[in-house]
Coordinates of N, CA, C and O in Angstrom, one line a residue:
M19 N 232.6 145.9 -30.5 CA 233.4 144.7 -30.6 C 234.2 144.5 -29.3 O 234.9 145.4 -28.8
R20 N 234.2 143.4 -28.7 CA 234.8 143.1 -27.5 C 236.3 142.7 -27.7 O 236.6 141.9 -28.5
R21 N 237.2 143.4 -27.0 CA 238.6 143.0 -27.1 C 238.9 141.9 -26.2 O 238.1 141.4 -25.4
S22 N 240.2 141.6 -26.2 CA 240.7 140.5 -25.3 C 240.5 140.8 -23.8 O 240.4 142.0 -23.4
S23 N 240.6 139.9 -23.0 CA 240.5 140.0 -21.6 C 241.6 140.8 -21.0 O 242.8 140.8 -21.5
V24 N 241.4 141.5 -19.9 CA 242.4 142.3 -19.2 C 243.4 141.4 -18.4 O 244.5 141.9 -18.1
F25 N 243.0 140.2 -18.2 CA 243.8 139.4 -17.3 C 245.2 139.1 -17.8 O 246.2 139.2 -17.1
P26 N 245.4 138.8 -19.1 CA 246.8 138.7 -19.6 C 247.7 139.9 -19.4 O 248.8 139.8 -19.0
V27 N 247.1 141.1 -19.5 CA 247.8 142.4 -19.3 C 248.2 142.4 -17.8 O 249.4 142.7 -17.5
L28 N 247.3 142.1 -16.9 CA 247.6 142.1 -15.5 C 248.6 141.0 -15.1 O 249.5 141.3 -14.3
F29 N 248.5 139.9 -15.7 CA 249.5 138.8 -15.4 C 250.9 139.2 -15.9 O 251.9 139.0 -15.2
Q30 N 251.0 139.9 -17.1 CA 252.3 140.3 -17.5 C 252.9 141.4 -16.6 O 254.1 141.4 -16.3
L31 N 252.0 142.3 -16.1 CA 252.5 143.3 -15.2 C 252.9 142.6 -13.9 O 254.0 143.0 -13.3
A32 N 252.2 141.7 -13.4 CA 252.6 141.0 -12.2 C 254.0 140.3 -12.4 O 254.8 140.3 -11.5
A33 N 254.2 139.7 -13.5 CA 255.5 139.1 -13.8 C 256.7 140.0 -13.8 O 257.8 139.7 -13.4
R34 N 256.4 141.2 -14.3 CA 257.5 142.3 -14.4 C 257.6 143.1 -13.2 O 258.6 143.7 -13.0
A35 N 256.6 143.1 -12.3 CA 256.6 144.0 -11.2 C 257.8 143.9 -10.3 O 258.3 144.9 -9.8
P36 N 258.3 142.7 -9.9 CA 259.5 142.6 -9.0 C 260.7 143.2 -9.6 O 261.6 143.6 -8.8
K37 N 260.8 143.4 -10.9 CA 262.0 144.1 -11.5 C 261.8 145.6 -11.6 O 262.7 146.3 -12.0
L38 N 260.6 146.1 -11.3 CA 260.4 147.5 -11.4 C 260.3 148.2 -10.1 O 259.9 147.6 -9.1
G39 N 260.7 149.4 -10.0 CA 260.5 150.2 -8.8 C 259.0 150.7 -8.8 O 258.3 150.6 -9.8
P40 N 258.6 151.3 -7.7 CA 257.2 151.8 -7.7 C 256.8 152.8 -8.8 O 255.8 152.7 -9.4
A41 N 257.7 153.8 -9.1 CA 257.4 154.8 -10.1 C 257.3 154.1 -11.5 O 256.3 154.4 -12.2
A42 N 258.2 153.3 -11.8 CA 258.1 152.6 -13.1 C 256.9 151.7 -13.2 O 256.2 151.6 -14.2
F43 N 256.6 151.0 -12.1 CA 255.4 150.1 -12.1 C 254.1 151.0 -12.3 O 253.3 150.6 -13.1
Q44 N 254.0 152.1 -11.6 CA 252.8 152.9 -11.7 C 252.6 153.4 -13.2 O 251.5 153.4 -13.7
T45 N 253.7 153.9 -13.8 CA 253.6 154.3 -15.2 C 253.3 153.2 -16.1 O 252.5 153.3 -17.0
R46 N 253.9 152.0 -15.9 CA 253.6 150.9 -16.7 C 252.2 150.4 -16.6 O 251.5 150.1 -17.5
L47 N 251.7 150.5 -15.4 CA 250.3 150.1 -15.1 C 249.3 151.0 -15.8 O 248.4 150.6 -16.6
A48 N 249.5 152.4 -15.7 CA 248.6 153.3 -16.4 C 248.7 153.2 -17.9 O 247.7 153.2 -18.6
T49 N 249.9 153.0 -18.4 CA 250.0 152.9 -19.9 C 249.4 151.6 -20.4 O 248.7 151.6 -21.4
S50 N 249.7 150.5 -19.7 CA 249.2 149.2 -20.1 C 247.6 149.2 -20.2 O 247.0 148.7 -21.1
L51 N 247.0 149.8 -19.1 CA 245.6 149.8 -19.1 C 245.0 150.8 -20.1 O 244.0 150.5 -20.7
A52 N 245.6 151.9 -20.3 CA 245.1 152.9 -21.3 C 245.2 152.2 -22.7 O 244.2 152.3 -23.5
N53 N 246.3 151.5 -23.0 CA 246.4 150.9 -24.3 C 245.4 149.7 -24.4 O 244.8 149.6 -25.5
H54 N 245.2 148.9 -23.4 CA 244.3 147.8 -23.4 C 242.9 148.3 -23.7 O 242.2 147.7 -24.5
Y55 N 242.4 149.3 -23.0 CA 241.0 149.7 -23.1 C 240.8 150.8 -24.2 O 239.7 151.1 -24.5
G56 N 241.9 151.2 -24.8 CA 241.8 152.3 -25.8 C 241.3 153.6 -25.1 O 240.5 154.3 -25.7
A57 N 241.7 153.8 -23.9 CA 241.3 154.9 -23.1 C 241.9 156.2 -23.6 O 243.0 156.2 -24.1
L58 N 241.2 157.3 -23.4 CA 241.8 158.6 -23.7 C 242.8 159.0 -22.7 O 243.7 159.8 -23.0
S59 N 242.7 158.5 -21.5 CA 243.7 158.8 -20.4 C 243.6 157.8 -19.3 O 242.5 157.2 -19.2
C60 N 244.6 157.6 -18.6 CA 244.6 156.7 -17.5 C 245.7 157.3 -16.5 O 246.8 157.6 -16.9
A61 N 245.3 157.4 -15.2 CA 246.2 158.0 -14.3 C 246.1 157.3 -12.9 O 245.1 156.7 -12.6
L62 N 247.1 157.4 -12.2 CA 247.2 156.8 -10.8 C 247.4 157.9 -9.8 O 248.4 158.7 -9.9
H63 N 246.6 158.0 -8.8 CA 246.7 159.0 -7.7 C 247.1 158.2 -6.5 O 246.4 157.3 -6.1
T64 N 248.2 158.6 -5.9 CA 248.7 157.9 -4.7 C 248.6 158.8 -3.4 O 249.1 158.4 -2.4
D65 N 248.1 160.0 -3.6 CA 247.9 160.8 -2.4 C 246.7 161.7 -2.6 O 246.0 161.6 -3.6
A66 N 246.5 162.6 -1.6 CA 245.2 163.4 -1.6 C 245.4 164.8 -2.3 O 244.6 165.6 -2.1
T67 N 246.5 165.0 -3.0 CA 246.7 166.3 -3.6 C 245.8 166.6 -4.8 O 245.7 167.8 -5.1
G68 N 245.3 165.6 -5.4 CA 244.5 165.8 -6.6 C 245.3 165.7 -7.9 O 244.7 165.8 -9.0
W69 N 246.6 165.6 -7.7 CA 247.4 165.4 -8.9 C 247.9 164.0 -9.1 O 248.2 163.3 -8.1
A70 N 247.9 163.5 -10.3 CA 248.3 162.1 -10.5 C 249.8 161.9 -10.3 O 250.6 162.8 -10.6
S71 N 250.1 160.8 -9.7 CA 251.5 160.5 -9.5 C 252.1 159.8 -10.7 O 253.4 159.7 -10.9
A72 N 251.3 159.2 -11.5 CA 251.7 158.5 -12.8 C 250.6 158.5 -13.8 O 249.4 158.5 -13.3
A73 N 250.9 158.6 -15.0 CA 249.8 158.6 -16.0 C 250.4 158.2 -17.4 O 251.6 158.3 -17.7
A74 N 249.5 157.6 -18.2 CA 249.8 157.3 -19.6 C 249.7 158.6 -20.3 O 249.1 159.6 -19.9
D75 N 250.4 158.7 -21.4 CA 250.3 159.9 -22.3 C 248.9 160.0 -22.7 O 248.3 159.1 -23.2
P76 N 248.3 161.2 -22.5 CA 246.9 161.4 -22.8 C 246.7 161.5 -24.4 O 247.6 161.8 -25.1
A77 N 245.5 161.1 -24.8 CA 245.1 161.3 -26.2 C 245.2 162.8 -26.6 O 245.1 163.6 -25.7
P78 N 245.5 163.1 -27.9 CA 245.6 164.5 -28.3 C 244.5 165.3 -27.9 O 244.7 166.5 -27.5
V79 N 243.2 164.8 -27.9 CA 242.1 165.6 -27.5 C 242.2 166.1 -26.1 O 241.8 167.3 -25.8
V80 N 242.7 165.3 -25.2 CA 242.9 165.7 -23.8 C 244.0 166.8 -23.7 O 243.9 167.8 -23.0
A81 N 245.1 166.5 -24.4 CA 246.3 167.4 -24.3 C 246.0 168.8 -24.9 O 246.6 169.7 -24.6
Q82 N 245.0 168.9 -25.8 CA 244.7 170.1 -26.5 C 243.6 170.9 -25.9 O 243.1 171.9 -26.6
L83 N 243.1 170.5 -24.8 CA 242.1 171.3 -24.1 C 242.5 172.7 -23.8 O 243.7 173.0 -23.5
S84 N 241.5 173.6 -23.8 CA 241.8 175.0 -23.4 C 242.2 175.0 -21.9 O 241.9 174.0 -21.2
R85 N 242.8 176.0 -21.4 CA 243.1 176.1 -20.0 C 241.9 176.0 -19.1 O 242.0 175.3 -18.1
L86 N 240.8 176.6 -19.5 CA 239.6 176.6 -18.7 C 239.1 175.1 -18.7 O 238.7 174.6 -17.6
D87 N 239.0 174.5 -19.8 CA 238.5 173.1 -19.9 C 239.4 172.2 -19.1 O 239.0 171.2 -18.5
R88 N 240.7 172.4 -19.2 CA 241.7 171.6 -18.5 C 241.5 171.7 -17.0 O 241.5 170.7 -16.3
A89 N 241.3 172.9 -16.6 CA 241.1 173.1 -15.1 C 239.8 172.5 -14.7 O 239.8 171.8 -13.6
R90 N 238.8 172.5 -15.5 CA 237.5 171.9 -15.1 C 237.7 170.3 -15.1 O 237.2 169.7 -14.2
L91 N 238.4 169.8 -16.0 CA 238.7 168.4 -16.1 C 239.5 167.9 -14.8 O 239.2 166.9 -14.2
E92 N 240.5 168.7 -14.5 CA 241.3 168.4 -13.3 C 240.5 168.4 -12.0 O 240.7 167.6 -11.1
T93 N 239.5 169.4 -12.0 CA 238.7 169.5 -10.8 C 237.7 168.2 -10.7 O 237.5 167.7 -9.7
I94 N 237.2 167.8 -11.9 CA 236.3 166.6 -11.9 C 237.1 165.4 -11.5 O 236.7 164.6 -10.6
E95 N 238.4 165.3 -12.0 CA 239.2 164.1 -11.6 C 239.5 164.1 -10.1 O 239.4 163.1 -9.4
A96 N 239.9 165.3 -9.6 CA 240.2 165.4 -8.1 C 239.0 165.1 -7.3 O 239.1 164.4 -6.3
R97 N 237.8 165.6 -7.7 CA 236.6 165.2 -6.9 C 236.3 163.8 -7.0 O 235.9 163.2 -6.0
L98 N 236.5 163.2 -8.1 CA 236.2 161.8 -8.3 C 237.2 160.9 -7.4 O 236.7 160.0 -6.8
V99 N 238.4 161.3 -7.4 CA 239.4 160.6 -6.6 C 239.0 160.7 -5.1 O 239.0 159.7 -4.3
K100 N 238.6 161.9 -4.7 CA 238.2 162.1 -3.3 C 237.0 161.3 -2.9 O 237.0 160.6 -1.8
H101 N 236.0 161.2 -3.7 CA 234.8 160.4 -3.5 C 235.2 158.9 -3.5 O 234.6 158.2 -2.7
T102 N 236.0 158.5 -4.3 CA 236.4 157.1 -4.4 C 237.1 156.6 -3.1 O 236.8 155.6 -2.6
V103 N 238.0 157.5 -2.6 CA 238.7 157.1 -1.4 C 237.7 157.1 -0.2 O 237.8 156.2 0.6
A104 N 236.9 158.1 -0.2 CA 235.9 158.2 1.0 C 235.0 157.0 1.0 O 234.6 156.5 2.0
E105 N 234.5 156.6 -0.2 CA 233.5 155.6 -0.3 C 234.1 154.2 -0.4 O 233.4 153.2 -0.4
K106 N 235.4 154.1 -0.7 CA 236.1 152.8 -0.8 C 235.5 151.9 -1.9 O 235.5 150.7 -1.7
R107 N 235.0 152.5 -3.0 CA 234.5 151.7 -4.0 C 234.6 152.4 -5.4 O 234.8 153.6 -5.4
M108 N 234.4 151.7 -6.4 CA 234.5 152.2 -7.8 C 233.5 153.4 -7.9 O 232.3 153.2 -7.4
R109 N 233.9 154.4 -8.5 CA 233.0 155.6 -8.8 C 233.0 156.0 -10.2 O 234.0 155.7 -10.9
S110 N 232.0 156.7 -10.7 CA 231.9 157.2 -12.0 C 231.8 158.7 -11.9 O 231.2 159.2 -11.0
A111 N 232.4 159.4 -12.9 CA 232.3 160.9 -12.9 C 230.8 161.3 -13.0 O 230.4 162.3 -12.5
L112 N 230.0 160.4 -13.6 CA 228.6 160.8 -13.7 C 227.9 160.8 -12.3 O 226.9 161.4 -12.2
D113 N 228.5 160.1 -11.4 CA 228.0 160.1 -10.0 C 228.2 161.5 -9.4 O 227.5 161.8 -8.4
L114 N 229.1 162.3 -9.9 CA 229.3 163.6 -9.4 C 228.4 164.7 -10.0 O 228.5 165.8 -9.6
D115 N 227.6 164.3 -11.0 CA 226.8 165.3 -11.7 C 225.7 165.9 -10.7 O 224.7 165.3 -10.4
D116 N 226.1 167.1 -10.2 CA 225.3 167.7 -9.2 C 224.7 169.0 -9.8 O 224.6 170.1 -9.1
G117 N 224.3 168.9 -11.1 CA 223.8 170.1 -11.7 C 224.9 170.8 -12.5 O 224.7 171.9 -13.2
S118 N 226.2 170.4 -12.5 CA 227.3 171.0 -13.2 C 227.5 170.5 -14.6 O 228.4 170.8 -15.2
D119 N 226.6 169.6 -15.0 CA 226.6 169.1 -16.4 C 227.9 168.4 -16.7 O 228.5 168.6 -17.8
V120 N 228.3 167.5 -15.8 CA 229.5 166.7 -16.1 C 229.4 165.9 -17.3 O 230.3 165.9 -18.2
D121 N 228.3 165.3 -17.5 CA 228.0 164.4 -18.7 C 228.2 165.2 -20.0 O 228.9 164.8 -20.9
E122 N 227.6 166.4 -20.0 CA 227.6 167.3 -21.2 C 229.1 167.7 -21.5 O 229.5 167.7 -22.6
F123 N 229.8 168.1 -20.4 CA 231.2 168.6 -20.6 C 232.0 167.4 -21.1 O 232.8 167.6 -22.1
L124 N 231.9 166.2 -20.5 CA 232.8 165.1 -20.9 C 232.5 164.7 -22.4 O 233.4 164.5 -23.2
S125 N 231.2 164.7 -22.8 CA 230.9 164.3 -24.2 C 231.2 165.3 -25.2 O 231.8 165.1 -26.2
S126 N 230.9 166.6 -24.9 CA 231.1 167.7 -25.9 C 232.6 168.1 -26.0 O 233.1 168.4 -27.1
R127 N 233.4 168.1 -24.9 CA 234.7 168.6 -25.0 C 235.8 167.4 -25.2 O 236.8 167.7 -25.8
L128 N 235.4 166.2 -24.8 CA 236.4 165.1 -24.9 C 235.9 163.9 -25.7 O 236.8 163.1 -26.1
G129 N 234.7 163.8 -25.9 CA 234.1 162.6 -26.5 C 234.2 161.4 -25.6 O 234.3 160.3 -26.0
V130 N 234.2 161.7 -24.3 CA 234.3 160.7 -23.2 C 232.9 160.4 -22.8 O 232.1 161.3 -22.5
F131 N 232.5 159.1 -22.6 CA 231.2 158.8 -22.1 C 231.3 158.7 -20.6 O 230.2 158.8 -20.0
D132 N 232.4 158.4 -20.0 CA 232.5 158.4 -18.6 C 234.0 158.3 -18.1 O 234.9 157.9 -18.9
I133 N 234.2 158.7 -16.9 CA 235.5 158.5 -16.3 C 235.3 157.6 -15.1 O 234.4 157.9 -14.3
F134 N 236.0 156.6 -14.9 CA 235.9 155.6 -13.8 C 237.1 155.7 -12.9 O 238.2 155.9 -13.4
A135 N 236.8 155.6 -11.6 CA 237.9 155.6 -10.6 C 237.8 154.3 -9.8 O 236.7 154.0 -9.3
F136 N 238.9 153.6 -9.6 CA 238.9 152.4 -8.9 C 239.9 152.5 -7.7 O 241.0 152.9 -7.9
P137 N 239.4 152.3 -6.5 CA 240.3 152.4 -5.3 C 241.3 151.2 -5.3 O 240.8 150.0 -5.6
L138 N 242.5 151.4 -5.1 CA 243.5 150.3 -5.0 C 243.8 150.1 -3.5 O 244.2 151.1 -2.8
H139 N 243.6 148.9 -3.1 CA 243.8 148.6 -1.7 C 244.3 147.2 -1.6 O 244.0 146.3 -2.4
D140 N 245.0 146.9 -0.5 CA 245.3 145.5 -0.2 C 244.8 145.1 1.2 O 245.3 144.2 1.8
G141 N 243.8 145.8 1.6 CA 243.2 145.5 2.9 C 242.0 146.4 2.9 O 241.1 146.5 2.0
D142 N 241.9 147.2 4.0 CA 240.8 148.1 4.2 C 240.8 149.4 3.5 O 240.0 149.8 2.7
A143 N 241.9 150.2 3.8 CA 241.9 151.6 3.3 C 242.6 151.7 1.9 O 243.7 151.1 1.7
P144 N 242.0 152.4 1.0 CA 242.7 152.6 -0.3 C 244.0 153.4 -0.2 O 244.1 154.3 0.6
F145 N 245.0 152.9 -0.9 CA 246.3 153.6 -0.9 C 246.5 154.4 -2.2 O 247.5 155.1 -2.3
A146 N 245.7 154.1 -3.2 CA 245.8 154.8 -4.5 C 244.4 154.7 -5.2 O 243.6 153.9 -4.8
V147 N 244.3 155.5 -6.2 CA 243.1 155.4 -7.1 C 243.5 155.4 -8.5 O 244.3 156.3 -8.9
L148 N 243.0 154.5 -9.3 CA 243.2 154.4 -10.7 C 242.1 155.1 -11.4 O 240.9 154.8 -11.2
V149 N 242.4 156.1 -12.3 CA 241.3 156.8 -13.0 C 241.5 156.5 -14.5 O 242.5 156.6 -15.1
L150 N 240.4 156.1 -15.1 CA 240.3 155.6 -16.5 C 239.3 156.4 -17.3 O 238.1 156.4 -17.0
Y151 N 239.7 157.1 -18.4 CA 238.8 157.9 -19.2 C 238.4 157.0 -20.4 O 239.3 156.7 -21.2
L152 N 237.2 156.7 -20.5 CA 236.7 155.9 -21.6 C 235.8 156.7 -22.6 O 234.9 157.3 -22.2
G153 N 236.2 156.6 -23.9 CA 235.5 157.3 -24.9 C 234.6 156.3 -25.7 O 234.6 155.1 -25.4
E154 N 234.0 156.8 -26.7 CA 233.1 156.0 -27.6 C 233.8 154.8 -28.2 O 233.3 153.8 -28.5
D155 N 235.1 155.0 -28.6 CA 235.9 154.0 -29.2 C 236.6 153.1 -28.2 O 237.3 152.1 -28.6
S156 N 236.5 153.4 -27.0 CA 237.1 152.6 -25.9 C 236.4 151.3 -25.7 O 235.2 151.2 -25.9
Q157 N 237.1 150.3 -25.2 CA 236.5 149.0 -24.8 C 235.6 149.3 -23.5 O 236.1 149.9 -22.6
H158 N 234.4 148.9 -23.6 CA 233.5 149.1 -22.4 C 233.9 148.1 -21.3 O 234.4 147.0 -21.6
L159 N 233.6 148.5 -20.1 CA 234.0 147.6 -19.0 C 232.9 146.6 -18.7 O 231.7 146.9 -18.6
G160 N 233.2 145.3 -18.7 CA 232.3 144.3 -18.3 C 232.5 143.9 -16.9 O 233.4 144.5 -16.2
E161 N 231.8 143.0 -16.4 CA 231.9 142.6 -15.0 C 233.3 142.1 -14.6 O 233.8 142.4 -13.5
A162 N 233.9 141.3 -15.5 CA 235.2 140.8 -15.2 C 236.2 141.9 -15.2 O 237.1 141.9 -14.3
D163 N 236.1 142.9 -16.0 CA 237.0 144.1 -16.0 C 236.9 144.8 -14.7 O 237.9 145.2 -14.1
I164 N 235.6 145.0 -14.2 CA 235.4 145.8 -13.0 C 236.0 145.0 -11.8 O 236.7 145.6 -11.0
Q165 N 235.8 143.7 -11.8 CA 236.4 142.9 -10.7 C 237.9 143.0 -10.8 O 238.6 143.1 -9.7
A166 N 238.5 142.8 -11.9 CA 240.0 142.9 -12.1 C 240.6 144.2 -11.7 O 241.5 144.3 -10.9
L167 N 239.9 145.3 -12.2 CA 240.4 146.6 -11.8 C 240.2 146.9 -10.3 O 241.0 147.7 -9.7
S168 N 239.2 146.4 -9.7 CA 239.0 146.6 -8.3 C 240.0 145.8 -7.5 O 240.2 146.2 -6.3
A169 N 240.7 144.8 -8.0 CA 241.6 144.0 -7.3 C 243.1 144.4 -7.6 O 244.0 143.7 -7.1
L170 N 243.3 145.5 -8.4 CA 244.7 145.9 -8.8 C 245.6 146.1 -7.6 O 246.8 145.9 -7.7
G171 N 245.1 146.6 -6.5 CA 245.9 146.9 -5.3 C 246.7 145.7 -4.8 O 247.8 145.9 -4.2
Y172 N 246.2 144.5 -5.1 CA 246.9 143.3 -4.6 C 248.2 143.1 -5.4 O 249.0 142.2 -5.0
L173 N 248.5 143.8 -6.5 CA 249.7 143.7 -7.2 C 250.8 144.5 -6.5 O 252.0 144.3 -6.7
A174 N 250.5 145.5 -5.7 CA 251.5 146.4 -5.2 C 252.6 145.7 -4.4 O 253.7 146.1 -4.5
P175 N 252.3 144.7 -3.6 CA 253.4 144.1 -2.8 C 254.4 143.4 -3.7 O 255.5 143.1 -3.3
L176 N 254.1 143.2 -5.0 CA 255.0 142.5 -5.9 C 256.1 143.5 -6.4 O 257.1 143.1 -6.9
V177 N 255.9 144.8 -6.2 CA 256.8 145.8 -6.7 C 258.0 145.9 -5.7 O 257.8 146.1 -4.5
A178 N 259.2 145.9 -6.3 CA 260.4 146.1 -5.5 C 260.4 147.5 -4.9 O 260.1 148.4 -5.6
T179 N 260.8 147.6 -3.7 CA 260.9 149.0 -3.1 C 262.4 149.4 -3.2 O 262.6 150.6 -3.1
E180 N 263.3 148.5 -3.4 CA 264.7 148.9 -3.6 C 265.2 148.3 -4.9 O 264.9 147.1 -5.2
Q181 N 266.0 149.0 -5.6 CA 266.6 148.5 -6.8 C 268.0 148.1 -6.5 O 268.7 148.9 -5.8
E182 N 268.5 147.0 -6.9 CA 269.8 146.5 -6.6 C 270.8 147.1 -7.6 O 270.5 147.4 -8.7

């Protein structure tokens, strides 16, 4: 079943952005998109450390992973972010499957069919990467979703850098 368009969510974020600082905007962005798509997790990476700078609260299945599975998932996400920045285009965790059975791990441990990463940029170089975990019950991405998520970086200049 197809849910509503992502555009109203993005327009609401754009309207609120000038009243939010960067940290609040990043958290609101991740949470809004996770809720809209019914994602198991959504995170925003703003540097090359491999750790998210903001994230929606993960679904219980993600939060309850064993230490080993959590480490493997963090490694997959960090690799995905690195590849997305290097290639400056949307990437899928399945693109990383180099014999390490990423697909098997995602489906058996999380019930996730894929993890998508979108570079956020307002010009040439990405300044952040949005990572979205989609499960079987999540809304699948259509062409309009991919275009909208690929253009998210253009919202960044709307965010206030100073709070009065």
